[in-house]
Every structure is written in C-alpha cells, then in structure tokens.
Amino acid sequence: MKVAIVVDWLTVYSGAERVVEQILRLYPEADLYSLIDFLEDDQRAFLNGKQATTSFLQRMPFARTRYRSYLPLMPLAIEQFDLSNYDLIISSSHAVAKGVLTGPDQLHICYIHSPVRYAWDLQHQYLLQSGLSRGLKNWIARWSLHYIRNFDARSSLGVNAFIANSEFIARRVQKCYRRPAEVVYPPVNITDFNLERDKQNFYVAASRMVPYKRMDLIAQAFRQMPNQQLVIIGDGPDLDKVRAVAAGSANIRVTGFLPFPQMRHYMQRAKAFVFAAEEDFGITPVEAMACGTPVIAYGKGGALETVIDGRTGLFFPQQTTESLIQAVERFETIGHGIRPENCREQAENFSIELFHERFSQTVDAAIQEFQPNSTLTLAGV
C-alpha cells in the first residue's frame, strides 16, 4: 500500500506539524508533499529527515517570508501534484491541502484542523484585524476569500473521510461541507512536561503573536490589574503591538521567543495559564495542564473540550478585557481549590499514544469501508 502525506506548508514546527510528525511515525515509508518547504536542516528531525516534494510556489519571489500572499494561487498549486501512483492519501489540512486531485480507486483521508477559517465564519473578524475592512484592498481581499471559499467547498467532495481535531471543528466541517467527521484529538507530548506542585505568584501566556490569539487582549486586561504579575512568551507579527500595550506596566513582562526549556519552566511555575483565543483545539492549554497548571481560557472552541471549568481551570465567556479580569478575580478567590494532579490527569487524555491508537483505528475503519474485502490495515502498511 503506497502512501502519500500532503500538508499545506512547512515553515515552522507548530501544532499542525506535530500531527504530521506522528502520522509519519505510523507511516514511516510515506512520501511527503507540501506547497512549500523552507525548514532548515536542523529543524527536520520531526520529519525523519524527509524533504517534501513542493509546488511552483517554492520558487516564487519572497515565498520564504511572504508565502501567505500567494493564497489565491494555492488552489492551483495544490492541484498540480501528481498522486496517481498512491493507494492512500492522507492530507493534513487547514488551508488547501485537501484539494489534491485523486481518483476513484484512491482513498483520501483528510485530518482537518479547520475549514479555511478566515474564508468562512471568521472572515469579517479576519478583515478587521488585518486592516482590510475598507477601501480597494478590502474588495480585493473579499474577492480572494470568496474564491477560496468556493474552492474549499468543492474540494471537500474529493475527500473520502474526514478526521477532525475536535468536536468544535467537526461541527464546522458539517456546517461548511455537509459532511460528518470522526474526532481524533491532536497528539500532545505529555512526557515533555513534569507535574509541578510548587507554584509561584505570576500568570503566564504563551503563543504565536498573531491577531486571532488575542495576546493584546491579555496584556490590556493585566494593565488594569497592577497587582497581578504576568509573563507573556512568544514571537510573531503582533509582538510589537503586544509590547506597546504592555509598555509602562511594571507587572507585565514580554519575553519574546524563548527556547522550549525556558518556556516550560514558566508554564510549570505559573499559578495559571491564560488563553484568550478561539482555537480549533489548542495544544498549549493541554501542555500547561500537563505541568499541573490550571488554565484560564476563553470559553469557546476547542478549550471547551480540554479544560474542565472548576476542576482544571476557569472559563471567561466573552473575548473582552472585562470578562478576563472577572475570571482572574474569580481564580484568585477559588483557584487554590484546583489541584495540580487533576490538571495532569486531564492532560493525559490527549497523549501521543492515544492519538496513535485512535488515528489508526479510524484509518482502518475507512479502509474497510472503502474496500470491504481488503485485509490491509494500518499495521500492515
């Protein structure tokens, strides 16, 4: 059984890449395809040293740093991959990867992180946060997203089976594509994090600095709570914006990027992890709980499936500074009752081992449905 794995792009090691890493462990002989691959040689360990077959976008000007600007060309690019020699195609998609062309005798399973969120229900939020809410650029962006939305819906028809990374995304798949999706939660490397019971008097937030993560909202809330210490960790296009919000506040420290051991140290020692994004799943809250650290999270999206209100953290109902402030004040009152052991126990429900088990079972079921008389299973690949 010849297998191909298709991803949107390879530029960093983040949540989607962790899923690809574990799929490659299940299918070590699979060939890898990606629109672009700009990983450095010392970053390729999670791919077992594999080099992806890339599209024409790899050779476009400024593709390394401005690849998102080529979004209108991505549907055309993904359709140029010739996968006709493969029996099983697994796409890991949050943009266009599921749009690869396959034939009637090829099984295409899509692990979907989300339908293209900024082309569907989050379009208006994306345009506003990106400064594209008016003028000529607004209409160019709206046309591009309309085109992407049509491609996204059409290309869903070429997928035999969807695997969603959360119940939240399964509902979005049903809404956008009118298709069911089996839920297999992403793998979290729980063993990288040790349970720490000795907490210190500060909060921590760690994320890529992009608009939808709302790190600026967290900084704004803690500006109004000068007695509460906050450490903000991460890098990205919104870093300067977050630093500007935190400027002059003695209780907020913005570190920028930190190596993993240092970030883990803060997550283990913090009295709570603050998470303000509406996330498809959200790996970092699970990592925080693996440290025994409670999570204060925006009560929407994947966080509702990982954090247990009152047992492993608290939710705030609105994406506003006032709502977050009220949640922190509530945590200061009742947070001492949240036991680190409960947080760790909940995190273990999202381990790598469970991902392997559930993903392989789901793929085997899809193979049997696609070829009822087949004896091919994941173990036989």
Short mmCIF file of C-alpha atoms in Angstrom, two decimals:
data_model
loop_
_atom_site.label_atom_id
_atom_site.label_comp_id
_atom_site.label_asym_id
_atom_site.label_seq_id
_atom_site.Cartn_x
_atom_site.Cartn_y
_atom_site.Cartn_z
CA MET A 1 0.00 0.00 0.00
CA LYS A 2 1.71 3.16 -1.21
CA VAL A 3 1.01 6.22 0.95
CA ALA A 4 1.35 9.97 0.37
CA ILE A 5 1.03 12.62 3.08
CA VAL A 6 0.07 16.12 1.92
CA VAL A 7 0.38 19.28 4.04
CA ASP A 8 -0.24 22.95 3.36
CA TRP A 9 3.24 24.29 4.07
CA LEU A 10 6.34 23.57 6.13
CA THR A 11 7.90 26.66 7.67
CA VAL A 12 7.88 26.08 11.45
CA TYR A 13 7.31 23.30 13.97
CA SER A 14 3.89 24.06 15.43
CA GLY A 15 0.56 22.35 16.10
CA ALA A 16 -0.18 21.06 12.59
CA GLU A 17 3.40 19.88 12.21
CA ARG A 18 3.14 17.83 15.40
CA VAL A 19 0.26 15.94 13.84
CA VAL A 20 2.30 15.30 10.69
CA GLU A 21 5.19 14.09 12.86
CA GLN A 22 3.02 11.40 14.44
CA ILE A 23 1.37 10.38 11.17
CA LEU A 24 4.86 9.85 9.76
CA ARG A 25 5.65 7.60 12.72
CA LEU A 26 2.68 5.47 11.74
CA TYR A 27 3.62 5.60 8.05
CA PRO A 28 7.42 5.93 8.01
CA GLU A 29 7.68 4.96 4.32
CA ALA A 30 5.16 7.57 3.15
CA ASP A 31 6.15 10.27 0.66
CA LEU A 32 5.64 13.88 1.74
CA TYR A 33 4.13 16.72 -0.32
CA SER A 34 3.86 20.40 0.63
CA LEU A 35 3.19 23.66 -1.21
CA ILE A 36 6.47 24.99 0.19
CA ASP A 37 9.19 23.59 2.43
CA PHE A 38 11.53 26.13 3.99
CA LEU A 39 12.51 24.19 7.10
CA GLU A 40 16.18 24.43 7.95
CA ASP A 41 18.22 21.23 8.10
CA ASP A 42 18.38 21.34 11.90
CA GLN A 43 14.55 21.60 12.08
CA ARG A 44 13.79 18.47 10.08
CA ALA A 45 14.08 15.86 12.82
CA PHE A 46 10.29 15.66 13.26
CA LEU A 47 10.03 14.67 9.57
CA ASN A 48 12.59 11.88 9.96
CA GLY A 49 14.81 13.92 7.66
CA LYS A 50 12.29 13.80 4.80
CA GLN A 51 12.32 16.54 2.17
CA ALA A 52 8.89 17.36 0.79
CA THR A 53 8.03 17.46 -2.88
CA THR A 54 7.00 21.09 -3.34
CA SER A 55 4.90 23.14 -5.76
CA PHE A 56 5.83 26.01 -8.06
CA LEU A 57 5.20 28.37 -5.12
CA GLN A 58 8.55 27.25 -3.68
CA ARG A 59 10.27 29.22 -6.43
CA MET A 60 8.14 32.36 -6.31
CA PRO A 61 9.73 35.67 -5.17
CA PHE A 62 9.76 36.17 -1.38
CA ALA A 63 7.98 32.82 -0.89
CA ARG A 64 10.01 32.08 2.23
CA THR A 65 8.61 35.06 4.17
CA ARG A 66 5.52 36.15 2.19
CA TYR A 67 4.03 32.80 1.23
CA ARG A 68 0.60 33.72 2.63
CA SER A 69 0.41 36.45 0.00
CA TYR A 70 0.16 33.68 -2.60
CA LEU A 71 -3.12 32.39 -1.15
CA PRO A 72 -5.05 33.00 -4.44
CA LEU A 73 -2.55 30.72 -6.24
CA MET A 74 -2.61 27.94 -3.67
CA PRO A 75 -5.64 26.05 -5.09
CA LEU A 76 -3.95 25.89 -8.49
CA ALA A 77 -0.65 24.85 -6.90
CA ILE A 78 -2.08 22.01 -4.80
CA GLU A 79 -3.86 20.56 -7.85
CA GLN A 80 -0.57 20.15 -9.72
CA PHE A 81 0.71 17.32 -7.52
CA ASP A 82 0.53 14.02 -9.40
CA LEU A 83 -0.52 11.44 -6.80
CA SER A 84 -1.83 8.87 -9.25
CA ASN A 85 0.61 6.16 -8.07
CA TYR A 86 -0.60 6.16 -4.45
CA ASP A 87 -3.22 3.94 -2.83
CA LEU A 88 -3.78 6.05 0.28
CA ILE A 89 -3.52 9.83 0.52
CA ILE A 90 -3.61 11.47 3.95
CA SER A 91 -3.90 15.24 3.90
CA SER A 92 -3.27 17.38 6.97
CA SER A 93 -5.22 20.49 6.05
CA HIS A 94 -6.06 23.90 7.46
CA ALA A 95 -5.91 25.67 4.09
CA VAL A 96 -5.80 23.85 0.74
CA ALA A 97 -4.01 20.51 1.26
CA LYS A 98 -7.22 18.51 0.97
CA GLY A 99 -7.63 19.90 -2.58
CA VAL A 100 -5.20 17.39 -4.13
CA LEU A 101 -6.67 15.51 -7.06
CA THR A 102 -7.34 11.80 -6.52
CA GLY A 103 -9.05 9.05 -8.49
CA PRO A 104 -11.96 6.73 -7.70
CA ASP A 105 -9.65 3.86 -6.66
CA GLN A 106 -7.61 6.02 -4.28
CA LEU A 107 -8.61 6.51 -0.66
CA HIS A 108 -8.23 10.13 0.51
CA ILE A 109 -8.46 10.72 4.27
CA CYS A 110 -8.22 14.31 5.49
CA TYR A 111 -7.12 15.16 9.02
CA ILE A 112 -8.69 18.61 9.12
CA HIS A 113 -7.52 21.26 11.55
CA SER A 114 -10.29 23.54 10.25
CA PRO A 115 -12.05 24.53 7.07
CA VAL A 116 -10.28 27.70 5.90
CA ARG A 117 -11.42 29.69 8.93
CA TYR A 118 -10.73 33.17 7.51
CA ALA A 119 -12.83 32.34 4.43
CA TRP A 120 -15.86 31.12 6.37
CA ASP A 121 -17.33 32.27 9.69
CA LEU A 122 -14.24 34.26 10.74
CA GLN A 123 -13.96 36.28 7.50
CA HIS A 124 -15.23 39.54 8.96
CA GLN A 125 -13.04 39.24 12.04
CA TYR A 126 -10.01 38.47 9.84
CA LEU A 127 -10.60 41.51 7.59
CA LEU A 128 -11.00 43.81 10.60
CA GLN A 129 -7.93 42.54 12.46
CA SER A 130 -5.81 42.62 9.29
CA GLY A 131 -6.68 46.24 8.49
CA LEU A 132 -8.58 45.19 5.36
CA SER A 133 -12.05 46.37 6.34
CA ARG A 134 -12.30 49.25 3.84
CA GLY A 135 -11.04 50.58 0.54
CA LEU A 136 -9.76 48.78 -2.56
CA LYS A 137 -7.73 46.25 -0.55
CA ASN A 138 -10.95 45.28 1.24
CA TRP A 139 -12.67 44.33 -2.01
CA ILE A 140 -9.63 42.51 -3.37
CA ALA A 141 -9.45 40.52 -0.11
CA ARG A 142 -13.19 39.77 -0.19
CA TRP A 143 -12.97 38.51 -3.78
CA SER A 144 -9.97 36.33 -2.92
CA LEU A 145 -11.74 34.85 0.09
CA HIS A 146 -14.89 34.22 -1.98
CA TYR A 147 -12.75 32.29 -4.46
CA ILE A 148 -11.03 30.33 -1.67
CA ARG A 149 -14.38 29.56 -0.04
CA ASN A 150 -15.74 28.11 -3.29
CA PHE A 151 -12.58 26.03 -3.78
CA ASP A 152 -12.73 24.83 -0.17
CA ALA A 153 -16.31 23.64 -0.53
CA ARG A 154 -15.72 22.00 -3.92
CA SER A 155 -12.52 20.23 -2.88
CA SER A 156 -14.27 18.66 0.11
CA LEU A 157 -16.06 16.40 -2.38
CA GLY A 158 -12.77 14.66 -3.19
CA VAL A 159 -12.26 13.51 0.40
CA ASN A 160 -13.50 10.03 1.32
CA ALA A 161 -13.33 10.52 5.09
CA PHE A 162 -12.70 13.47 7.38
CA ILE A 163 -10.96 13.28 10.75
CA ALA A 164 -11.46 16.45 12.79
CA ASN A 165 -9.15 17.63 15.56
CA SER A 166 -12.08 18.49 17.88
CA GLU A 167 -15.84 18.31 18.16
CA PHE A 168 -15.82 22.06 17.51
CA ILE A 169 -14.15 21.53 14.12
CA ALA A 170 -16.39 18.55 13.35
CA ARG A 171 -19.36 20.92 13.69
CA ARG A 172 -17.62 23.43 11.39
CA VAL A 173 -17.00 20.65 8.84
CA GLN A 174 -20.68 19.72 8.98
CA LYS A 175 -21.68 23.37 8.57
CA CYS A 176 -19.30 24.14 5.68
CA TYR A 177 -19.19 20.84 3.79
CA ARG A 178 -22.31 19.00 4.99
CA ARG A 179 -20.06 16.05 5.85
CA PRO A 180 -19.56 14.07 9.07
CA ALA A 181 -16.12 13.90 10.67
CA GLU A 182 -14.67 11.46 13.17
CA VAL A 183 -12.88 13.24 16.04
CA VAL A 184 -9.29 12.31 16.91
CA TYR A 185 -7.66 14.86 19.19
CA PRO A 186 -4.14 16.03 18.24
CA PRO A 187 -1.15 14.44 19.97
CA VAL A 188 0.39 16.28 22.91
CA ASN A 189 3.80 15.15 24.12
CA ILE A 190 2.82 14.89 27.76
CA THR A 191 6.16 13.33 28.70
CA ASP A 192 7.95 16.60 27.88
CA PHE A 193 6.22 18.23 30.85
CA ASN A 194 6.61 17.35 34.51
CA LEU A 195 3.97 17.85 37.16
CA GLU A 196 4.94 20.82 39.35
CA ARG A 197 3.00 21.43 42.55
CA ASP A 198 5.07 24.39 43.80
CA LYS A 199 3.52 27.39 42.05
CA GLN A 200 4.73 30.98 42.15
CA ASN A 201 2.82 34.24 42.19
CA PHE A 202 2.54 35.01 38.47
CA TYR A 203 0.40 34.19 35.45
CA VAL A 204 1.76 33.16 32.06
CA ALA A 205 0.54 33.39 28.45
CA ALA A 206 2.46 31.76 25.60
CA SER A 207 1.53 31.75 21.94
CA ARG A 208 2.43 32.80 18.43
CA MET A 209 1.80 36.54 18.20
CA VAL A 210 -0.91 36.58 15.54
CA PRO A 211 -4.19 38.55 15.70
CA TYR A 212 -6.63 35.74 16.49
CA LYS A 213 -4.59 34.60 19.51
CA ARG A 214 -5.60 37.90 21.22
CA MET A 215 -2.40 38.29 23.20
CA ASP A 216 -3.03 42.06 23.12
CA LEU A 217 -6.30 41.49 25.00
CA ILE A 218 -4.44 39.61 27.74
CA ALA A 219 -1.94 42.46 28.08
CA GLN A 220 -4.74 45.04 28.18
CA ALA A 221 -6.54 43.14 30.95
CA PHE A 222 -3.44 42.85 33.14
CA ARG A 223 -2.64 46.56 32.66
CA GLN A 224 -5.80 47.10 34.66
CA MET A 225 -4.66 44.63 37.35
CA PRO A 226 -1.33 46.11 38.51
CA ASN A 227 -1.17 43.73 41.48
CA GLN A 228 -1.17 40.63 39.25
CA GLN A 229 2.12 39.62 37.61
CA LEU A 230 2.06 38.36 34.02
CA VAL A 231 4.74 36.85 31.75
CA ILE A 232 3.95 36.86 28.00
CA ILE A 233 6.00 34.50 25.81
CA GLY A 234 6.05 34.28 22.03
CA ASP A 235 7.05 35.81 18.74
CA GLY A 236 5.26 36.85 15.58
CA PRO A 237 3.83 39.80 13.67
CA ASP A 238 1.87 41.11 16.68
CA LEU A 239 4.87 41.18 19.04
CA ASP A 240 5.44 44.93 18.75
CA LYS A 241 1.72 45.55 19.25
CA VAL A 242 1.69 43.49 22.44
CA ARG A 243 4.84 45.20 23.70
CA ALA A 244 3.24 48.60 23.05
CA VAL A 245 0.20 47.60 25.12
CA ALA A 246 2.41 46.36 27.95
CA ALA A 247 4.77 49.36 27.87
CA GLY A 248 4.96 51.17 31.19
CA SER A 249 3.28 48.35 33.13
CA ALA A 250 5.67 47.08 35.79
CA ASN A 251 3.57 43.93 36.31
CA ILE A 252 3.83 42.69 32.69
CA ARG A 253 6.95 41.15 31.18
CA VAL A 254 7.05 40.38 27.44
CA THR A 255 9.93 38.00 26.74
CA GLY A 256 9.54 37.40 23.01
CA PHE A 257 10.66 33.98 21.82
CA LEU A 258 12.09 31.63 24.45
CA PRO A 259 13.71 28.21 23.95
CA PHE A 260 11.45 25.35 24.98
CA PRO A 261 13.15 24.60 28.36
CA GLN A 262 12.68 28.21 29.48
CA MET A 263 9.08 28.38 28.30
CA ARG A 264 8.35 25.09 30.08
CA HIS A 265 9.90 26.48 33.29
CA TYR A 266 7.45 29.39 33.28
CA MET A 267 4.50 27.11 32.47
CA GLN A 268 5.40 24.80 35.35
CA ARG A 269 5.84 27.58 37.90
CA ALA A 270 2.90 29.83 36.95
CA LYS A 271 -0.18 29.75 39.12
CA ALA A 272 -2.33 29.78 35.96
CA PHE A 273 -2.00 29.81 32.17
CA VAL A 274 -4.06 32.47 30.36
CA PHE A 275 -5.54 31.63 26.95
CA ALA A 276 -7.73 34.13 25.06
CA ALA A 277 -8.02 32.59 21.57
CA GLU A 278 -10.98 30.91 19.96
CA GLU A 279 -8.86 27.94 18.96
CA ASP A 280 -9.68 24.89 16.86
CA PHE A 281 -8.16 22.68 19.55
CA GLY A 282 -5.35 24.44 21.40
CA ILE A 283 -2.28 22.44 22.36
CA THR A 284 -0.69 24.91 24.80
CA PRO A 285 -3.52 24.75 27.36
CA VAL A 286 -3.08 20.96 27.45
CA GLU A 287 0.68 21.39 27.88
CA ALA A 288 0.03 23.76 30.78
CA MET A 289 -2.27 21.24 32.43
CA ALA A 290 0.41 18.58 31.93
CA CYS A 291 2.57 20.79 34.18
CA GLY A 292 -0.20 20.79 36.78
CA THR A 293 -1.01 24.41 35.90
CA PRO A 294 -4.68 25.50 35.74
CA VAL A 295 -5.93 27.29 32.62
CA ILE A 296 -8.00 30.47 32.42
CA ALA A 297 -9.47 30.20 28.91
CA TYR A 298 -11.94 31.91 26.63
CA GLY A 299 -14.95 29.63 26.78
CA LYS A 300 -15.36 28.86 23.10
CA GLY A 301 -13.81 26.49 20.58
CA GLY A 302 -11.51 23.63 21.46
CA ALA A 303 -10.82 24.83 25.00
CA LEU A 304 -14.31 23.65 25.99
CA GLU A 305 -13.17 20.09 25.20
CA THR A 306 -9.86 20.19 27.06
CA VAL A 307 -10.35 22.40 30.12
CA ILE A 308 -12.86 21.42 32.82
CA ASP A 309 -14.33 24.50 34.45
CA GLY A 310 -13.74 24.48 38.20
CA ARG A 311 -11.57 21.33 38.09
CA THR A 312 -8.65 22.13 35.77
CA GLY A 313 -9.30 25.82 35.12
CA LEU A 314 -11.87 28.53 34.58
CA PHE A 315 -13.63 30.00 31.54
CA PHE A 316 -14.43 33.59 30.71
CA PRO A 317 -17.49 33.95 28.45
CA GLN A 318 -16.58 36.96 26.32
CA GLN A 319 -13.43 37.97 24.44
CA THR A 320 -13.16 41.25 26.35
CA THR A 321 -10.82 42.68 28.97
CA GLU A 322 -13.69 42.98 31.45
CA SER A 323 -14.61 39.32 31.10
CA LEU A 324 -10.99 38.21 31.51
CA ILE A 325 -10.47 40.45 34.53
CA GLN A 326 -13.53 38.92 36.20
CA ALA A 327 -12.15 35.42 35.51
CA VAL A 328 -8.78 36.30 37.08
CA GLU A 329 -10.54 37.76 40.11
CA ARG A 330 -12.60 34.57 40.38
CA PHE A 331 -9.43 32.48 40.12
CA GLU A 332 -7.82 34.48 42.91
CA THR A 333 -10.79 33.50 45.08
CA ILE A 334 -11.28 29.83 44.22
CA GLY A 335 -8.18 28.83 42.23
CA HIS A 336 -6.46 27.32 45.26
CA GLY A 337 -9.03 24.52 45.09
CA ILE A 338 -7.84 23.38 41.65
CA ARG A 339 -5.39 20.54 42.27
CA PRO A 340 -2.32 20.13 40.01
CA GLU A 341 -2.93 16.37 39.95
CA ASN A 342 -6.36 16.91 38.36
CA CYS A 343 -4.81 19.08 35.66
CA ARG A 344 -2.20 16.44 34.86
CA GLU A 345 -4.79 13.67 34.77
CA GLN A 346 -6.89 15.62 32.26
CA ALA A 347 -3.87 16.33 30.04
CA GLU A 348 -3.10 12.62 29.79
CA ASN A 349 -6.32 12.17 27.79
CA PHE A 350 -4.52 13.81 24.85
CA SER A 351 -1.29 11.83 24.77
CA ILE A 352 0.65 10.70 21.70
CA GLU A 353 -0.14 7.07 22.47
CA LEU A 354 -3.88 7.72 22.44
CA PHE A 355 -3.54 9.66 19.16
CA HIS A 356 -1.77 6.69 17.54
CA GLU A 357 -4.45 4.29 18.76
CA ARG A 358 -7.43 6.40 17.71
CA PHE A 359 -5.96 7.55 14.40
CA SER A 360 -5.02 4.01 13.33
CA GLN A 361 -8.45 2.70 14.28
CA THR A 362 -10.15 5.45 12.26
CA VAL A 363 -7.94 4.85 9.20
CA ASP A 364 -8.53 1.08 9.40
CA ALA A 365 -12.28 1.66 9.51
CA ALA A 366 -12.07 3.97 6.47
CA ILE A 367 -10.03 1.37 4.57
CA GLN A 368 -12.58 -1.36 5.32
CA GLU A 369 -15.47 0.88 4.25
CA PHE A 370 -13.65 1.86 1.05
CA GLN A 371 -12.61 -1.72 0.26
CA PRO A 372 -14.88 -4.07 2.25
CA ASN A 373 -12.92 -7.17 1.21
CA SER A 374 -9.49 -5.66 1.90
CA THR A 375 -7.22 -7.14 4.53
CA LEU A 376 -4.98 -4.06 4.51
CA THR A 377 -4.82 -2.33 7.87
CA LEU A 378 -2.58 0.27 9.41
CA ALA A 379 -0.43 -2.45 10.97
CA GLY A 380 0.09 -4.00 7.54
CA VAL A 381 1.28 -0.83 5.82
#
